[in-house]
mmCIF file with all atom_site columns, C-alpha atoms in Angstrom:
data_model
loop_
_atom_site.group_PDB
_atom_site.id
_atom_site.type_symbol
_atom_site.label_atom_id
_atom_site.label_alt_id
_atom_site.label_comp_id
_atom_site.label_asym_id
_atom_site.label_entity_id
_atom_site.label_seq_id
_atom_site.pdbx_PDB_ins_code
_atom_site.Cartn_x
_atom_site.Cartn_y
_atom_site.Cartn_z
_atom_site.occupancy
_atom_site.B_iso_or_equiv
_atom_site.pdbx_formal_charge
_atom_site.auth_seq_id
_atom_site.auth_comp_id
_atom_site.auth_asym_id
_atom_site.auth_atom_id
_atom_site.pdbx_PDB_model_num
ATOM 1   C CA . UNK A 1 1   ? 0.000   0.000  0.000   1.00 0.00 ? 1   UNK A CA 1
ATOM 2   C CA . UNK A 1 2   ? 0.871   3.645  0.049   1.00 0.00 ? 2   UNK A CA 1
ATOM 3   C CA . UNK A 1 3   ? 0.877   6.402  2.654   1.00 0.00 ? 3   UNK A CA 1
ATOM 4   C CA . UNK A 1 4   ? 1.063   10.057 1.732   1.00 0.00 ? 4   UNK A CA 1
ATOM 5   C CA . UNK A 1 5   ? 1.727   13.074 3.925   1.00 0.00 ? 5   UNK A CA 1
ATOM 6   C CA . UNK A 1 6   ? 0.857   16.664 3.150   1.00 0.00 ? 6   UNK A CA 1
ATOM 7   C CA . UNK A 1 7   ? 0.299   19.761 5.320   1.00 0.00 ? 7   UNK A CA 1
ATOM 8   C CA . UNK A 1 8   ? -3.198  20.209 6.683   1.00 0.00 ? 8   UNK A CA 1
ATOM 9   C CA . UNK A 1 9   ? -3.601  23.894 5.880   1.00 0.00 ? 9   UNK A CA 1
ATOM 10  C CA . UNK A 1 10  ? -1.906  26.756 4.066   1.00 0.00 ? 10  UNK A CA 1
ATOM 11  C CA . UNK A 1 11  ? -3.018  30.407 4.110   1.00 0.00 ? 11  UNK A CA 1
ATOM 12  C CA . UNK A 1 12  ? -1.880  33.004 1.570   1.00 0.00 ? 12  UNK A CA 1
ATOM 13  C CA . UNK A 1 13  ? -3.026  36.301 0.073   1.00 0.00 ? 13  UNK A CA 1
ATOM 14  C CA . UNK A 1 14  ? -4.310  36.867 -3.421  1.00 0.00 ? 14  UNK A CA 1
ATOM 15  C CA . UNK A 1 15  ? -1.542  37.049 -5.988  1.00 0.00 ? 15  UNK A CA 1
ATOM 16  C CA . UNK A 1 16  ? 0.884   35.037 -3.865  1.00 0.00 ? 16  UNK A CA 1
ATOM 17  C CA . UNK A 1 17  ? 2.533   31.683 -4.633  1.00 0.00 ? 17  UNK A CA 1
ATOM 18  C CA . UNK A 1 18  ? 1.792   28.571 -2.582  1.00 0.00 ? 18  UNK A CA 1
ATOM 19  C CA . UNK A 1 19  ? 3.678   25.281 -2.607  1.00 0.00 ? 19  UNK A CA 1
ATOM 20  C CA . UNK A 1 20  ? 2.018   22.147 -1.216  1.00 0.00 ? 20  UNK A CA 1
ATOM 21  C CA . UNK A 1 21  ? 4.468   19.365 -0.450  1.00 0.00 ? 21  UNK A CA 1
ATOM 22  C CA . UNK A 1 22  ? 3.662   15.671 -0.525  1.00 0.00 ? 22  UNK A CA 1
ATOM 23  C CA . UNK A 1 23  ? 5.868   12.835 0.640   1.00 0.00 ? 23  UNK A CA 1
ATOM 24  C CA . UNK A 1 24  ? 4.944   9.227  0.037   1.00 0.00 ? 24  UNK A CA 1
ATOM 25  C CA . UNK A 1 25  ? 5.885   5.727  1.102   1.00 0.00 ? 25  UNK A CA 1
ATOM 26  C CA . UNK A 1 26  ? 5.068   3.250  -1.542  1.00 0.00 ? 26  UNK A CA 1
ATOM 27  C CA . UNK A 1 27  ? 4.779   -0.181 -2.919  1.00 0.00 ? 27  UNK A CA 1
ATOM 28  C CA . UNK A 1 28  ? 4.040   -0.375 -6.614  1.00 0.00 ? 28  UNK A CA 1
ATOM 29  C CA . UNK A 1 29  ? 4.258   3.398  -7.087  1.00 0.00 ? 29  UNK A CA 1
ATOM 30  C CA . UNK A 1 30  ? 3.583   4.459  -10.651 1.00 0.00 ? 30  UNK A CA 1
ATOM 31  C CA . UNK A 1 31  ? 3.027   8.216  -10.492 1.00 0.00 ? 31  UNK A CA 1
ATOM 32  C CA . UNK A 1 32  ? 1.663   11.134 -8.498  1.00 0.00 ? 32  UNK A CA 1
ATOM 33  C CA . UNK A 1 33  ? -1.593  12.966 -9.183  1.00 0.00 ? 33  UNK A CA 1
ATOM 34  C CA . UNK A 1 34  ? -3.095  16.124 -7.741  1.00 0.00 ? 34  UNK A CA 1
ATOM 35  C CA . UNK A 1 35  ? -6.795  16.830 -7.301  1.00 0.00 ? 35  UNK A CA 1
ATOM 36  C CA . UNK A 1 36  ? -8.707  19.939 -6.235  1.00 0.00 ? 36  UNK A CA 1
ATOM 37  C CA . UNK A 1 37  ? -11.915 19.767 -4.224  1.00 0.00 ? 37  UNK A CA 1
ATOM 38  C CA . UNK A 1 38  ? -14.115 22.731 -3.317  1.00 0.00 ? 38  UNK A CA 1
ATOM 39  C CA . UNK A 1 39  ? -16.326 22.451 -0.240  1.00 0.00 ? 39  UNK A CA 1
ATOM 40  C CA . UNK A 1 40  ? -19.167 20.026 -0.854  1.00 0.00 ? 40  UNK A CA 1
ATOM 41  C CA . UNK A 1 41  ? -17.998 19.267 -4.371  1.00 0.00 ? 41  UNK A CA 1
ATOM 42  C CA . UNK A 1 42  ? -16.344 16.427 -6.210  1.00 0.00 ? 42  UNK A CA 1
ATOM 43  C CA . UNK A 1 43  ? -12.582 16.241 -6.700  1.00 0.00 ? 43  UNK A CA 1
ATOM 44  C CA . UNK A 1 44  ? -11.298 17.393 -10.070 1.00 0.00 ? 44  UNK A CA 1
ATOM 45  C CA . UNK A 1 45  ? -8.048  16.368 -11.693 1.00 0.00 ? 45  UNK A CA 1
ATOM 46  C CA . UNK A 1 46  ? -5.229  18.925 -11.827 1.00 0.00 ? 46  UNK A CA 1
ATOM 47  C CA . UNK A 1 47  ? -2.067  17.114 -12.880 1.00 0.00 ? 47  UNK A CA 1
ATOM 48  C CA . UNK A 1 48  ? -0.131  13.868 -13.102 1.00 0.00 ? 48  UNK A CA 1
ATOM 49  C CA . UNK A 1 49  ? 3.612   13.202 -12.897 1.00 0.00 ? 49  UNK A CA 1
ATOM 50  C CA . UNK A 1 50  ? 5.009   9.858  -13.941 1.00 0.00 ? 50  UNK A CA 1
ATOM 51  C CA . UNK A 1 51  ? 8.567   11.049 -14.478 1.00 0.00 ? 51  UNK A CA 1
ATOM 52  C CA . UNK A 1 52  ? 10.862  13.245 -12.408 1.00 0.00 ? 52  UNK A CA 1
ATOM 53  C CA . UNK A 1 53  ? 10.589  16.923 -13.119 1.00 0.00 ? 53  UNK A CA 1
ATOM 54  C CA . UNK A 1 54  ? 8.147   19.759 -13.439 1.00 0.00 ? 54  UNK A CA 1
ATOM 55  C CA . UNK A 1 55  ? 4.807   19.704 -15.292 1.00 0.00 ? 55  UNK A CA 1
ATOM 56  C CA . UNK A 1 56  ? 3.210   23.095 -15.926 1.00 0.00 ? 56  UNK A CA 1
ATOM 57  C CA . UNK A 1 57  ? -0.475  23.697 -16.619 1.00 0.00 ? 57  UNK A CA 1
ATOM 58  C CA . UNK A 1 58  ? -1.352  27.368 -16.588 1.00 0.00 ? 58  UNK A CA 1
ATOM 59  C CA . UNK A 1 59  ? -1.024  28.807 -13.085 1.00 0.00 ? 59  UNK A CA 1
ATOM 60  C CA . UNK A 1 60  ? -0.517  25.349 -11.563 1.00 0.00 ? 60  UNK A CA 1
ATOM 61  C CA . UNK A 1 61  ? 2.667   23.282 -11.736 1.00 0.00 ? 61  UNK A CA 1
ATOM 62  C CA . UNK A 1 62  ? 3.494   19.897 -10.260 1.00 0.00 ? 62  UNK A CA 1
ATOM 63  C CA . UNK A 1 63  ? 6.868   18.362 -9.493  1.00 0.00 ? 63  UNK A CA 1
ATOM 64  C CA . UNK A 1 64  ? 8.033   14.833 -8.760  1.00 0.00 ? 64  UNK A CA 1
ATOM 65  C CA . UNK A 1 65  ? 11.300  13.405 -7.449  1.00 0.00 ? 65  UNK A CA 1
ATOM 66  C CA . UNK A 1 66  ? 11.138  9.612  -7.339  1.00 0.00 ? 66  UNK A CA 1
ATOM 67  C CA . UNK A 1 67  ? 14.518  9.307  -5.608  1.00 0.00 ? 67  UNK A CA 1
ATOM 68  C CA . UNK A 1 68  ? 13.236  11.477 -2.742  1.00 0.00 ? 68  UNK A CA 1
ATOM 69  C CA . UNK A 1 69  ? 9.681   10.050 -2.741  1.00 0.00 ? 69  UNK A CA 1
ATOM 70  C CA . UNK A 1 70  ? 8.519   13.642 -2.871  1.00 0.00 ? 70  UNK A CA 1
ATOM 71  C CA . UNK A 1 71  ? 6.363   15.886 -4.953  1.00 0.00 ? 71  UNK A CA 1
ATOM 72  C CA . UNK A 1 72  ? 4.746   19.288 -4.777  1.00 0.00 ? 72  UNK A CA 1
ATOM 73  C CA . UNK A 1 73  ? 1.987   21.344 -6.296  1.00 0.00 ? 73  UNK A CA 1
ATOM 74  C CA . UNK A 1 74  ? 2.741   24.996 -7.000  1.00 0.00 ? 74  UNK A CA 1
ATOM 75  C CA . UNK A 1 75  ? -0.115  27.456 -7.225  1.00 0.00 ? 75  UNK A CA 1
ATOM 76  C CA . UNK A 1 76  ? 0.865   30.811 -8.720  1.00 0.00 ? 76  UNK A CA 1
ATOM 77  C CA . UNK A 1 77  ? -0.965  34.137 -8.903  1.00 0.00 ? 77  UNK A CA 1
ATOM 78  C CA . UNK A 1 78  ? -3.430  32.916 -6.293  1.00 0.00 ? 78  UNK A CA 1
ATOM 79  C CA . UNK A 1 79  ? -7.066  33.861 -6.794  1.00 0.00 ? 79  UNK A CA 1
ATOM 80  C CA . UNK A 1 80  ? -9.953  33.705 -4.339  1.00 0.00 ? 80  UNK A CA 1
ATOM 81  C CA . UNK A 1 81  ? -11.449 30.836 -6.343  1.00 0.00 ? 81  UNK A CA 1
ATOM 82  C CA . UNK A 1 82  ? -8.344  28.754 -5.552  1.00 0.00 ? 82  UNK A CA 1
ATOM 83  C CA . UNK A 1 83  ? -9.561  28.393 -1.952  1.00 0.00 ? 83  UNK A CA 1
ATOM 84  C CA . UNK A 1 84  ? -10.152 24.635 -1.791  1.00 0.00 ? 84  UNK A CA 1
ATOM 85  C CA . UNK A 1 85  ? -8.664  21.374 -0.595  1.00 0.00 ? 85  UNK A CA 1
ATOM 86  C CA . UNK A 1 86  ? -5.822  19.900 -2.605  1.00 0.00 ? 86  UNK A CA 1
ATOM 87  C CA . UNK A 1 87  ? -5.006  16.192 -2.510  1.00 0.00 ? 87  UNK A CA 1
ATOM 88  C CA . UNK A 1 88  ? -1.945  14.355 -3.675  1.00 0.00 ? 88  UNK A CA 1
ATOM 89  C CA . UNK A 1 89  ? -2.662  10.802 -4.748  1.00 0.00 ? 89  UNK A CA 1
ATOM 90  C CA . UNK A 1 90  ? -0.282  7.975  -5.574  1.00 0.00 ? 90  UNK A CA 1
ATOM 91  C CA . UNK A 1 91  ? -1.170  6.004  -8.662  1.00 0.00 ? 91  UNK A CA 1
ATOM 92  C CA . UNK A 1 92  ? -0.281  2.310  -8.922  1.00 0.00 ? 92  UNK A CA 1
ATOM 93  C CA . UNK A 1 93  ? 0.081   0.013  -11.907 1.00 0.00 ? 93  UNK A CA 1
ATOM 94  C CA . UNK A 1 94  ? -3.505  -1.238 -11.451 1.00 0.00 ? 94  UNK A CA 1
ATOM 95  C CA . UNK A 1 95  ? -4.895  2.243  -11.950 1.00 0.00 ? 95  UNK A CA 1
ATOM 96  C CA . UNK A 1 96  ? -5.793  2.708  -8.308  1.00 0.00 ? 96  UNK A CA 1
ATOM 97  C CA . UNK A 1 97  ? -5.276  5.928  -6.388  1.00 0.00 ? 97  UNK A CA 1
ATOM 98  C CA . UNK A 1 98  ? -4.258  6.278  -2.742  1.00 0.00 ? 98  UNK A CA 1
ATOM 99  C CA . UNK A 1 99  ? -5.082  9.762  -1.498  1.00 0.00 ? 99  UNK A CA 1
ATOM 100 C CA . UNK A 1 100 ? -3.380  11.923 1.089   1.00 0.00 ? 100 UNK A CA 1
ATOM 101 C CA . UNK A 1 101 ? -5.490  13.607 3.768   1.00 0.00 ? 101 UNK A CA 1
ATOM 102 C CA . UNK A 1 102 ? -5.575  16.880 1.840   1.00 0.00 ? 102 UNK A CA 1
ATOM 103 C CA . UNK A 1 103 ? -4.320  20.437 2.273   1.00 0.00 ? 103 UNK A CA 1
ATOM 104 C CA . UNK A 1 104 ? -6.841  23.203 2.851   1.00 0.00 ? 104 UNK A CA 1
ATOM 105 C CA . UNK A 1 105 ? -5.707  26.325 0.982   1.00 0.00 ? 105 UNK A CA 1
ATOM 106 C CA . UNK A 1 106 ? -7.216  29.547 2.286   1.00 0.00 ? 106 UNK A CA 1
ATOM 107 C CA . UNK A 1 107 ? -6.779  32.608 0.074   1.00 0.00 ? 107 UNK A CA 1
ATOM 108 C CA . UNK A 1 108 ? -7.299  35.968 1.762   1.00 0.00 ? 108 UNK A CA 1
ATOM 109 C CA . UNK A 1 109 ? -7.854  39.360 0.091   1.00 0.00 ? 109 UNK A CA 1
ATOM 110 C CA . UNK B 2 1   ? -19.001 13.920 -23.889 1.00 0.00 ? 1   UNK B CA 1
ATOM 111 C CA . UNK B 2 2   ? -18.815 11.711 -20.845 1.00 0.00 ? 2   UNK B CA 1
ATOM 112 C CA . UNK B 2 3   ? -20.921 12.296 -17.747 1.00 0.00 ? 3   UNK B CA 1
ATOM 113 C CA . UNK B 2 4   ? -21.245 10.476 -14.458 1.00 0.00 ? 4   UNK B CA 1
ATOM 114 C CA . UNK B 2 5   ? -24.380 10.429 -12.352 1.00 0.00 ? 5   UNK B CA 1
ATOM 115 C CA . UNK B 2 6   ? -24.910 9.482  -8.728  1.00 0.00 ? 6   UNK B CA 1
ATOM 116 C CA . UNK B 2 7   ? -28.059 9.345  -6.696  1.00 0.00 ? 7   UNK B CA 1
ATOM 117 C CA . UNK B 2 8   ? -29.372 10.190 -4.306  1.00 0.00 ? 8   UNK B CA 1
ATOM 118 C CA . UNK B 2 9   ? -27.482 13.384 -3.508  1.00 0.00 ? 9   UNK B CA 1
ATOM 119 C CA . UNK B 2 10  ? -28.201 13.155 0.204   1.00 0.00 ? 10  UNK B CA 1
ATOM 120 C CA . UNK B 2 11  ? -29.521 10.353 2.369   1.00 0.00 ? 11  UNK B CA 1
ATOM 121 C CA . UNK B 2 12  ? -30.348 9.969  6.054   1.00 0.00 ? 12  UNK B CA 1
ATOM 122 C CA . UNK B 2 13  ? -30.747 6.377  7.198   1.00 0.00 ? 13  UNK B CA 1
ATOM 123 C CA . UNK B 2 14  ? -31.144 4.731  10.610  1.00 0.00 ? 14  UNK B CA 1
ATOM 124 C CA . UNK B 2 15  ? -28.593 2.273  11.956  1.00 0.00 ? 15  UNK B CA 1
ATOM 125 C CA . UNK B 2 16  ? -29.347 -1.266 10.787  1.00 0.00 ? 16  UNK B CA 1
ATOM 126 C CA . UNK B 2 17  ? -31.182 -0.212 7.629   1.00 0.00 ? 17  UNK B CA 1
ATOM 127 C CA . UNK B 2 18  ? -30.082 -1.304 4.135   1.00 0.00 ? 18  UNK B CA 1
ATOM 128 C CA . UNK B 2 19  ? -28.325 0.906  1.617   1.00 0.00 ? 19  UNK B CA 1
ATOM 129 C CA . UNK B 2 20  ? -28.186 1.123  -2.149  1.00 0.00 ? 20  UNK B CA 1
ATOM 130 C CA . UNK B 2 21  ? -26.294 3.860  -3.967  1.00 0.00 ? 21  UNK B CA 1
ATOM 131 C CA . UNK B 2 22  ? -26.203 3.938  -7.729  1.00 0.00 ? 22  UNK B CA 1
ATOM 132 C CA . UNK B 2 23  ? -23.685 5.341  -10.174 1.00 0.00 ? 23  UNK B CA 1
ATOM 133 C CA . UNK B 2 24  ? -23.975 5.432  -13.954 1.00 0.00 ? 24  UNK B CA 1
ATOM 134 C CA . UNK B 2 25  ? -21.593 6.667  -16.604 1.00 0.00 ? 25  UNK B CA 1
ATOM 135 C CA . UNK B 2 26  ? -22.555 7.925  -20.047 1.00 0.00 ? 26  UNK B CA 1
ATOM 136 C CA . UNK B 2 27  ? -20.520 8.499  -23.163 1.00 0.00 ? 27  UNK B CA 1
ATOM 137 C CA . UNK B 2 28  ? -17.821 5.879  -22.680 1.00 0.00 ? 28  UNK B CA 1
ATOM 138 C CA . UNK B 2 29  ? -17.475 2.115  -22.912 1.00 0.00 ? 29  UNK B CA 1
ATOM 139 C CA . UNK B 2 30  ? -15.787 -0.384 -20.611 1.00 0.00 ? 30  UNK B CA 1
ATOM 140 C CA . UNK B 2 31  ? -14.664 2.184  -18.041 1.00 0.00 ? 31  UNK B CA 1
ATOM 141 C CA . UNK B 2 32  ? -12.855 1.336  -14.839 1.00 0.00 ? 32  UNK B CA 1
ATOM 142 C CA . UNK B 2 33  ? -15.214 2.219  -11.985 1.00 0.00 ? 33  UNK B CA 1
ATOM 143 C CA . UNK B 2 34  ? -14.438 3.138  -8.396  1.00 0.00 ? 34  UNK B CA 1
ATOM 144 C CA . UNK B 2 35  ? -16.276 3.751  -5.114  1.00 0.00 ? 35  UNK B CA 1
ATOM 145 C CA . UNK B 2 36  ? -14.652 6.039  -2.553  1.00 0.00 ? 36  UNK B CA 1
ATOM 146 C CA . UNK B 2 37  ? -15.703 7.246  0.869   1.00 0.00 ? 37  UNK B CA 1
ATOM 147 C CA . UNK B 2 38  ? -14.612 10.550 2.365   1.00 0.00 ? 38  UNK B CA 1
ATOM 148 C CA . UNK B 2 39  ? -15.010 11.318 6.051   1.00 0.00 ? 39  UNK B CA 1
ATOM 149 C CA . UNK B 2 40  ? -15.393 14.990 7.001   1.00 0.00 ? 40  UNK B CA 1
ATOM 150 C CA . UNK B 2 41  ? -12.103 16.856 6.534   1.00 0.00 ? 41  UNK B CA 1
ATOM 151 C CA . UNK B 2 42  ? -10.299 13.771 5.342   1.00 0.00 ? 42  UNK B CA 1
ATOM 152 C CA . UNK B 2 43  ? -8.942  12.250 2.152   1.00 0.00 ? 43  UNK B CA 1
ATOM 153 C CA . UNK B 2 44  ? -10.683 9.744  -0.052  1.00 0.00 ? 44  UNK B CA 1
ATOM 154 C CA . UNK B 2 45  ? -10.612 6.072  0.881   1.00 0.00 ? 45  UNK B CA 1
ATOM 155 C CA . UNK B 2 46  ? -10.931 3.608  -1.993  1.00 0.00 ? 46  UNK B CA 1
ATOM 156 C CA . UNK B 2 47  ? -13.636 1.032  -1.198  1.00 0.00 ? 47  UNK B CA 1
ATOM 157 C CA . UNK B 2 48  ? -14.121 -0.927 -4.417  1.00 0.00 ? 48  UNK B CA 1
ATOM 158 C CA . UNK B 2 49  ? -12.952 -0.882 -8.006  1.00 0.00 ? 49  UNK B CA 1
ATOM 159 C CA . UNK B 2 50  ? -14.067 -2.713 -11.102 1.00 0.00 ? 50  UNK B CA 1
ATOM 160 C CA . UNK B 2 51  ? -12.430 -3.263 -14.480 1.00 0.00 ? 51  UNK B CA 1
ATOM 161 C CA . UNK B 2 52  ? -15.437 -4.963 -16.057 1.00 0.00 ? 52  UNK B CA 1
ATOM 162 C CA . UNK B 2 53  ? -18.943 -6.382 -15.597 1.00 0.00 ? 53  UNK B CA 1
ATOM 163 C CA . UNK B 2 54  ? -19.078 -8.654 -12.566 1.00 0.00 ? 54  UNK B CA 1
ATOM 164 C CA . UNK B 2 55  ? -15.429 -7.951 -11.685 1.00 0.00 ? 55  UNK B CA 1
ATOM 165 C CA . UNK B 2 56  ? -15.190 -6.286 -8.283  1.00 0.00 ? 56  UNK B CA 1
ATOM 166 C CA . UNK B 2 57  ? -12.135 -5.846 -6.091  1.00 0.00 ? 57  UNK B CA 1
ATOM 167 C CA . UNK B 2 58  ? -12.554 -4.835 -2.467  1.00 0.00 ? 58  UNK B CA 1
ATOM 168 C CA . UNK B 2 59  ? -9.959  -2.641 -0.852  1.00 0.00 ? 59  UNK B CA 1
ATOM 169 C CA . UNK B 2 60  ? -11.332 -2.445 2.665   1.00 0.00 ? 60  UNK B CA 1
ATOM 170 C CA . UNK B 2 61  ? -13.151 -5.306 4.443   1.00 0.00 ? 61  UNK B CA 1
ATOM 171 C CA . UNK B 2 62  ? -16.377 -3.960 5.954   1.00 0.00 ? 62  UNK B CA 1
ATOM 172 C CA . UNK B 2 63  ? -20.118 -4.327 5.785   1.00 0.00 ? 63  UNK B CA 1
ATOM 173 C CA . UNK B 2 64  ? -20.350 -2.774 2.319   1.00 0.00 ? 64  UNK B CA 1
ATOM 174 C CA . UNK B 2 65  ? -20.480 -4.569 -1.026  1.00 0.00 ? 65  UNK B CA 1
ATOM 175 C CA . UNK B 2 66  ? -20.454 -3.476 -4.653  1.00 0.00 ? 66  UNK B CA 1
ATOM 176 C CA . UNK B 2 67  ? -21.859 -4.841 -7.863  1.00 0.00 ? 67  UNK B CA 1
ATOM 177 C CA . UNK B 2 68  ? -21.523 -4.003 -11.549 1.00 0.00 ? 68  UNK B CA 1
ATOM 178 C CA . UNK B 2 69  ? -24.556 -5.475 -13.306 1.00 0.00 ? 69  UNK B CA 1
ATOM 179 C CA . UNK B 2 70  ? -23.975 -3.487 -16.511 1.00 0.00 ? 70  UNK B CA 1
ATOM 180 C CA . UNK B 2 71  ? -20.923 -2.002 -18.194 1.00 0.00 ? 71  UNK B CA 1
ATOM 181 C CA . UNK B 2 72  ? -21.652 1.545  -17.047 1.00 0.00 ? 72  UNK B CA 1
ATOM 182 C CA . UNK B 2 73  ? -23.506 0.903  -13.798 1.00 0.00 ? 73  UNK B CA 1
ATOM 183 C CA . UNK B 2 74  ? -21.910 0.528  -10.388 1.00 0.00 ? 74  UNK B CA 1
ATOM 184 C CA . UNK B 2 75  ? -23.888 -0.074 -7.208  1.00 0.00 ? 75  UNK B CA 1
ATOM 185 C CA . UNK B 2 76  ? -22.784 0.213  -3.582  1.00 0.00 ? 76  UNK B CA 1
ATOM 186 C CA . UNK B 2 77  ? -24.845 -1.708 -1.040  1.00 0.00 ? 77  UNK B CA 1
ATOM 187 C CA . UNK B 2 78  ? -25.106 -2.615 2.584   1.00 0.00 ? 78  UNK B CA 1
ATOM 188 C CA . UNK B 2 79  ? -27.489 -4.979 4.360   1.00 0.00 ? 79  UNK B CA 1
ATOM 189 C CA . UNK B 2 80  ? -27.179 -3.193 7.734   1.00 0.00 ? 80  UNK B CA 1
ATOM 190 C CA . UNK B 2 81  ? -25.727 0.272  8.116   1.00 0.00 ? 81  UNK B CA 1
ATOM 191 C CA . UNK B 2 82  ? -23.435 1.235  10.994  1.00 0.00 ? 82  UNK B CA 1
ATOM 192 C CA . UNK B 2 83  ? -22.915 4.710  12.421  1.00 0.00 ? 83  UNK B CA 1
ATOM 193 C CA . UNK B 2 84  ? -19.363 4.590  11.057  1.00 0.00 ? 84  UNK B CA 1
ATOM 194 C CA . UNK B 2 85  ? -20.747 4.303  7.508   1.00 0.00 ? 85  UNK B CA 1
ATOM 195 C CA . UNK B 2 86  ? -21.638 7.998  7.520   1.00 0.00 ? 86  UNK B CA 1
ATOM 196 C CA . UNK B 2 87  ? -19.658 9.988  4.982   1.00 0.00 ? 87  UNK B CA 1
ATOM 197 C CA . UNK B 2 88  ? -19.472 11.373 1.478   1.00 0.00 ? 88  UNK B CA 1
ATOM 198 C CA . UNK B 2 89  ? -19.579 8.579  -1.105  1.00 0.00 ? 89  UNK B CA 1
ATOM 199 C CA . UNK B 2 90  ? -18.024 9.277  -4.465  1.00 0.00 ? 90  UNK B CA 1
ATOM 200 C CA . UNK B 2 91  ? -18.139 7.228  -7.616  1.00 0.00 ? 91  UNK B CA 1
ATOM 201 C CA . UNK B 2 92  ? -15.437 7.729  -10.244 1.00 0.00 ? 92  UNK B CA 1
ATOM 202 C CA . UNK B 2 93  ? -14.485 6.358  -13.624 1.00 0.00 ? 93  UNK B CA 1
ATOM 203 C CA . UNK B 2 94  ? -11.358 6.198  -15.723 1.00 0.00 ? 94  UNK B CA 1
ATOM 204 C CA . UNK B 2 95  ? -10.827 5.002  -19.259 1.00 0.00 ? 95  UNK B CA 1
ATOM 205 C CA . UNK B 2 96  ? -8.457  2.199  -18.318 1.00 0.00 ? 96  UNK B CA 1
ATOM 206 C CA . UNK B 2 97  ? -6.404  2.901  -21.425 1.00 0.00 ? 97  UNK B CA 1
ATOM 207 C CA . UNK B 2 98  ? -2.626  2.914  -21.197 1.00 0.00 ? 98  UNK B CA 1
ATOM 208 C CA . UNK B 2 99  ? -1.356  6.417  -20.543 1.00 0.00 ? 99  UNK B CA 1
ATOM 209 C CA . UNK B 2 100 ? -4.694  7.618  -19.160 1.00 0.00 ? 100 UNK B CA 1
ATOM 210 C CA . UNK B 2 101 ? -4.413  8.563  -15.502 1.00 0.00 ? 101 UNK B CA 1
ATOM 211 C CA . UNK B 2 102 ? -7.274  10.900 -14.825 1.00 0.00 ? 102 UNK B CA 1
ATOM 212 C CA . UNK B 2 103 ? -10.224 9.790  -12.722 1.00 0.00 ? 103 UNK B CA 1
ATOM 213 C CA . UNK B 2 104 ? -13.529 11.609 -13.161 1.00 0.00 ? 104 UNK B CA 1
ATOM 214 C CA . UNK B 2 105 ? -15.727 11.914 -10.119 1.00 0.00 ? 105 UNK B CA 1
ATOM 215 C CA . UNK B 2 106 ? -19.478 12.055 -9.778  1.00 0.00 ? 106 UNK B CA 1
ATOM 216 C CA . UNK B 2 107 ? -21.254 14.639 -7.608  1.00 0.00 ? 107 UNK B CA 1
ATOM 217 C CA . UNK B 2 108 ? -21.335 12.298 -4.610  1.00 0.00 ? 108 UNK B CA 1
ATOM 218 C CA . UNK B 2 109 ? -23.893 11.100 -2.066  1.00 0.00 ? 109 UNK B CA 1
ATOM 219 C CA . UNK B 2 110 ? -23.777 12.509 1.448   1.00 0.00 ? 110 UNK B CA 1
ATOM 220 C CA . UNK B 2 111 ? -24.902 9.718  3.786   1.00 0.00 ? 111 UNK B CA 1
ATOM 221 C CA . UNK B 2 112 ? -25.791 10.299 7.422   1.00 0.00 ? 112 UNK B CA 1
ATOM 222 C CA . UNK B 2 113 ? -26.489 7.246  9.543   1.00 0.00 ? 113 UNK B CA 1
ATOM 223 C CA . UNK B 2 114 ? -28.472 8.091  12.666  1.00 0.00 ? 114 UNK B CA 1
#
């Protein structure tokens, strides 16, 4: 199985940059995904890293280092609508996801 | 385009009562299907996944069961609910194709066991 650790909460002001770290302990690790979930809503996919390095998608970027069992999600130019929970999730070769407990991002004016 | 439906949206059930939650997917064939449960303020726990009709794998032993009677239908059931079964139940699908990693989630069912 997998276990993933990420901070419980991060607070930042609009326009700032936030980095959410995720460390994992794995068996059968295949890649790392990130999902966003607004209160009461369903999670939505943000990014996936199978290889080491940085993946950029608009204001969001995700990084993976397999040798360090570590990844992060970078949120740039924060907007109020980015206030949500962000989950890292380890993907295995069977297509299953193991989720971390989530990081609540609070964006203040 | 593909869509995923879950119902009901909310449910309040007494302890010991049965449960049936339904999930259907439209616009895709032979999807991988998943049931997750999310406790308040927590991450998602994978309960069951299915790669085809009648093929169910259980991740967590408990009083819940799942069935896939049709290609795009996934049902979560219980014969007798426990208080600890309360939570937000999410169904998801993925294409199962090589190189496809995204899971698409339904709107969820919020279950309160009283």
